[in-house]
Amino acid sequence: MNNIKKPIVIVGSGFGGVNAALHLRKNNADFSILVIDSKTKFEFKPLLYEVFSNEIKSWEVNPSFNSIYANSGITFIQNHVNFIDFDKKLLFLKDDLKIEFEYLVLSTGSSPNDFSIKGVKEHCSFFSTNNDQFSLKKLLDKPISVGENNKIFIIGAGPSGVELACKVSDLYKSKFEVIIVEKTSEILNNSKIFNKEEAEKSINKKNINLMKNCSVLEITDEQILLSNNFNDIEKIPYFEVIWTAGIKPNLPEFNKQIQKINNKILINNNLQLQDFPNVFAIGDISQTDSNNGFPVTAQVAMQQGEHVAHNIKLIINNEKLLPFKFNDNGEMMSLGIGKASISGIGLTLSGKFAFDIRRIIYASKMPKIGRGLKSTASWFLEKKSIFKSIL
Ligand SMILES: Cc1cc2nc3c(=O)[nH]c(=O)nc-3n(C[C@H](O)[C@H](O)[C@H](O)COP(=O)(O)OP(=O)(O)OC[C@H]3O[C@@H](n4cnc5c(N)ncnc54)[C@H](O)[C@@H]3O)c2cc1C
């Protein structure tokens, strides 16, 4: 076993980072583990739509990192990592703080990508964080005057765009016209067929206007400029534009050029950086070159978090590292108030029952994440005695 003098440092305490830290701690009481995150609270993003619709309270899905790591022996520091020197094994944080590491796990996640389209940053709302959902709700709750434009454009018909459109439509159908704009000819290009079909049914039923084969050229303070396949340009006034069309990895700066793929950190099958075997990168910020990459999901980040903990133990013990294998446990989608669709884990299911199961699965998947989610699960378990036999 290698003698470790400096800590194992995890930068980013989202789905990947929390799982890495807790699994590292689980079987290795003597490891010194330090977690750094810019925020004070965990964000359970898959349930952000339900926080937006008040179906879940934000405290239930945003436990503080202090509560997650309490009594675990894991040290948590709230700070932002700006720069990493891989050669000196040194992190440079805000306020001139420097931290040395022996092994490093990067799990800093992603944020919305505006693809440098003019006006997106200045004029759009986003839906990626708890602050985003709070600001959006505040904006949409504002009264609109008679004759004022009532069009809400949601850009991108991926899971985020479709799930958000369904909630916005259910919550504000008497007030706003909801329009989804999608560049390609299909919605949910990478989703399971069952979920795609259920989403299409929901979009039709809710009278959400779906503009396919339509790209955003520019957003001004009053209008959205769209172009179709024939390069016809349309300028449409809006009440609000919500940008859910893509993400980019959150990367600190590095002392060396590192290998990247699709702007993400290129990792090998053991989740290590190619040129720095003591550095691992997991979740939304990393990709292997063996395929198109794994889905950019919490499920992948969580599994990689657990795997990286195992591989760090192996590397410390001078043993051979194991390649990461993704175990696809299916896909769940929120489709409006009290409705969802599930495909995988041996079942396809939609509607109210799928909504309840989705919440239970999310709550029970992360029992260590905090009291909030545990209470969500127990609330359901009490209400739905049927699940007592399933779980
Ligand atoms: C609205 C929404 C809905 C989603 N729904 C689903 C879903 O239904 N199912 C699913 O599987 N996935 C879903 N996802 C995707 C999923 O949330 C991400 O894939 C997952 O969070 C990635 O985990 P991660 O650990 O890579 O990053 P994150 O969970 O985003 O965590 C990154 C952490 O790093 C911190 N950080 C970033 N930069 C720094 C820095 N320089 N210094 C210190 N800390 C830093 C951040 O504060 C954050 O806490 C959804 C995402 C969104 C936005």
Short mmCIF file of C-alpha atoms and ligand atoms in Angstrom, two decimals, residues 11-18 36-39 41-49 65 79-82 107-110 127-129 159-160 163 247 250-252 282-285 295-302 332-334 358 362, ligand 1:
data_model
loop_
_atom_site.label_atom_id
_atom_site.label_comp_id
_atom_site.label_asym_id
_atom_site.label_seq_id
_atom_site.Cartn_x
_atom_site.Cartn_y
_atom_site.Cartn_z
CA VAL A 11 -13.72 18.90 -6.64
CA GLY A 12 -17.47 19.21 -7.25
CA SER A 13 -19.99 17.63 -4.94
CA GLY A 14 -22.83 16.77 -7.29
CA PHE A 15 -24.03 13.30 -8.20
CA GLY A 16 -20.55 12.06 -9.09
CA GLY A 17 -18.64 13.79 -6.28
CA VAL A 18 -20.97 12.86 -3.42
CA ILE A 36 -14.69 21.15 -2.32
CA ASP A 37 -17.77 22.73 -3.89
CA SER A 38 -18.60 26.32 -4.80
CA LYS A 39 -22.07 25.89 -3.33
CA LYS A 41 -26.09 22.67 -0.95
CA PHE A 42 -26.50 19.61 -3.13
CA GLU A 43 -28.87 20.05 -6.09
CA PHE A 44 -30.99 17.07 -7.09
CA LYS A 45 -31.52 18.29 -10.66
CA PRO A 46 -33.85 15.52 -11.94
CA LEU A 47 -36.49 16.77 -9.49
CA LEU A 48 -36.04 20.47 -10.31
CA TYR A 49 -39.27 20.43 -12.36
CA PHE A 65 -23.22 19.50 2.20
CA ASN A 79 -14.88 27.31 -2.22
CA HIS A 80 -14.34 27.56 -5.96
CA VAL A 81 -11.40 25.85 -7.64
CA ASN A 82 -10.00 28.20 -10.28
CA SER A 107 -16.62 16.16 -10.92
CA THR A 108 -17.57 19.74 -11.65
CA GLY A 109 -20.60 19.01 -13.85
CA SER A 110 -21.94 21.18 -16.63
CA PHE A 127 -33.27 25.93 -16.08
CA SER A 128 -30.27 24.24 -14.57
CA THR A 129 -30.08 25.25 -10.92
CA PRO A 159 -35.50 15.88 -21.89
CA SER A 160 -35.08 19.26 -20.14
CA GLU A 163 -40.19 18.09 -19.20
CA ILE A 247 -24.70 22.03 -22.00
CA ASN A 250 -17.52 23.37 -16.11
CA LEU A 251 -13.74 23.19 -16.31
CA PRO A 252 -11.25 25.04 -14.12
CA ILE A 282 -16.28 11.71 -13.79
CA GLY A 283 -19.82 12.75 -14.69
CA ASP A 284 -20.77 15.47 -17.17
CA ILE A 285 -17.22 16.82 -17.61
CA PRO A 295 -25.30 9.41 -21.51
CA VAL A 296 -24.86 12.74 -19.74
CA THR A 297 -26.96 11.78 -16.75
CA ALA A 298 -27.01 11.60 -12.99
CA GLN A 299 -27.15 7.83 -13.32
CA VAL A 300 -23.77 7.71 -15.09
CA ALA A 301 -22.21 10.24 -12.69
CA MET A 302 -23.37 8.23 -9.65
CA MET A 332 -37.58 8.32 -16.22
CA MET A 333 -39.24 11.47 -17.42
CA SER A 334 -41.54 14.00 -15.79
CA ARG A 358 -40.21 7.95 -10.16
CA TYR A 362 -35.10 8.93 -6.83
C1 LIG B 1 -33.08 20.36 -15.09
C2 LIG B 1 -32.26 19.09 -15.18
C3 LIG B 1 -32.88 17.87 -15.12
C4 LIG B 1 -32.16 16.69 -15.19
N1 LIG B 1 -32.82 15.51 -15.13
C5 LIG B 1 -32.13 14.36 -15.13
C6 LIG B 1 -32.79 13.11 -15.01
O1 LIG B 1 -34.02 13.05 -14.96
N2 LIG B 1 -32.05 11.98 -14.96
C7 LIG B 1 -30.69 12.02 -15.02
O2 LIG B 1 -30.05 10.96 -14.92
N3 LIG B 1 -30.02 13.19 -15.18
C8 LIG B 1 -30.71 14.35 -15.23
N4 LIG B 1 -30.05 15.54 -15.38
C9 LIG B 1 -28.59 15.55 -15.60
C10 LIG B 1 -27.87 15.37 -14.28
O3 LIG B 1 -28.32 16.29 -13.32
C11 LIG B 1 -26.37 15.53 -14.51
O4 LIG B 1 -25.96 14.64 -15.51
C12 LIG B 1 -25.63 15.27 -13.21
O5 LIG B 1 -25.95 16.26 -12.25
C13 LIG B 1 -24.13 15.26 -13.45
O6 LIG B 1 -23.48 14.99 -12.25
P1 LIG B 1 -22.02 15.61 -11.99
O7 LIG B 1 -21.56 15.05 -10.71
O8 LIG B 1 -21.18 15.45 -13.20
O9 LIG B 1 -22.28 17.18 -11.86
P2 LIG B 1 -23.29 17.99 -10.92
O10 LIG B 1 -24.28 17.11 -10.27
O11 LIG B 1 -23.80 19.12 -11.75
O12 LIG B 1 -22.32 18.58 -9.79
C14 LIG B 1 -21.27 19.45 -10.10
C15 LIG B 1 -20.88 20.17 -8.82
O13 LIG B 1 -19.62 20.81 -9.04
C16 LIG B 1 -19.61 22.10 -8.44
N5 LIG B 1 -18.59 22.89 -9.13
C17 LIG B 1 -18.55 23.22 -10.44
N6 LIG B 1 -17.40 23.87 -10.73
C18 LIG B 1 -16.70 23.96 -9.56
C19 LIG B 1 -15.43 24.52 -9.21
N7 LIG B 1 -14.64 25.07 -10.13
N8 LIG B 1 -15.04 24.45 -7.91
C20 LIG B 1 -15.82 23.85 -6.98
N9 LIG B 1 -17.01 23.30 -7.28
C21 LIG B 1 -17.45 23.34 -8.54
C22 LIG B 1 -21.05 22.58 -8.63
O14 LIG B 1 -21.39 23.58 -7.66
C23 LIG B 1 -21.85 21.28 -8.43
O15 LIG B 1 -22.26 21.11 -7.08
C24 LIG B 1 -30.74 16.75 -15.32
C25 LIG B 1 -30.11 17.99 -15.39
C26 LIG B 1 -30.85 19.16 -15.32
C27 LIG B 1 -30.15 20.49 -15.38
#
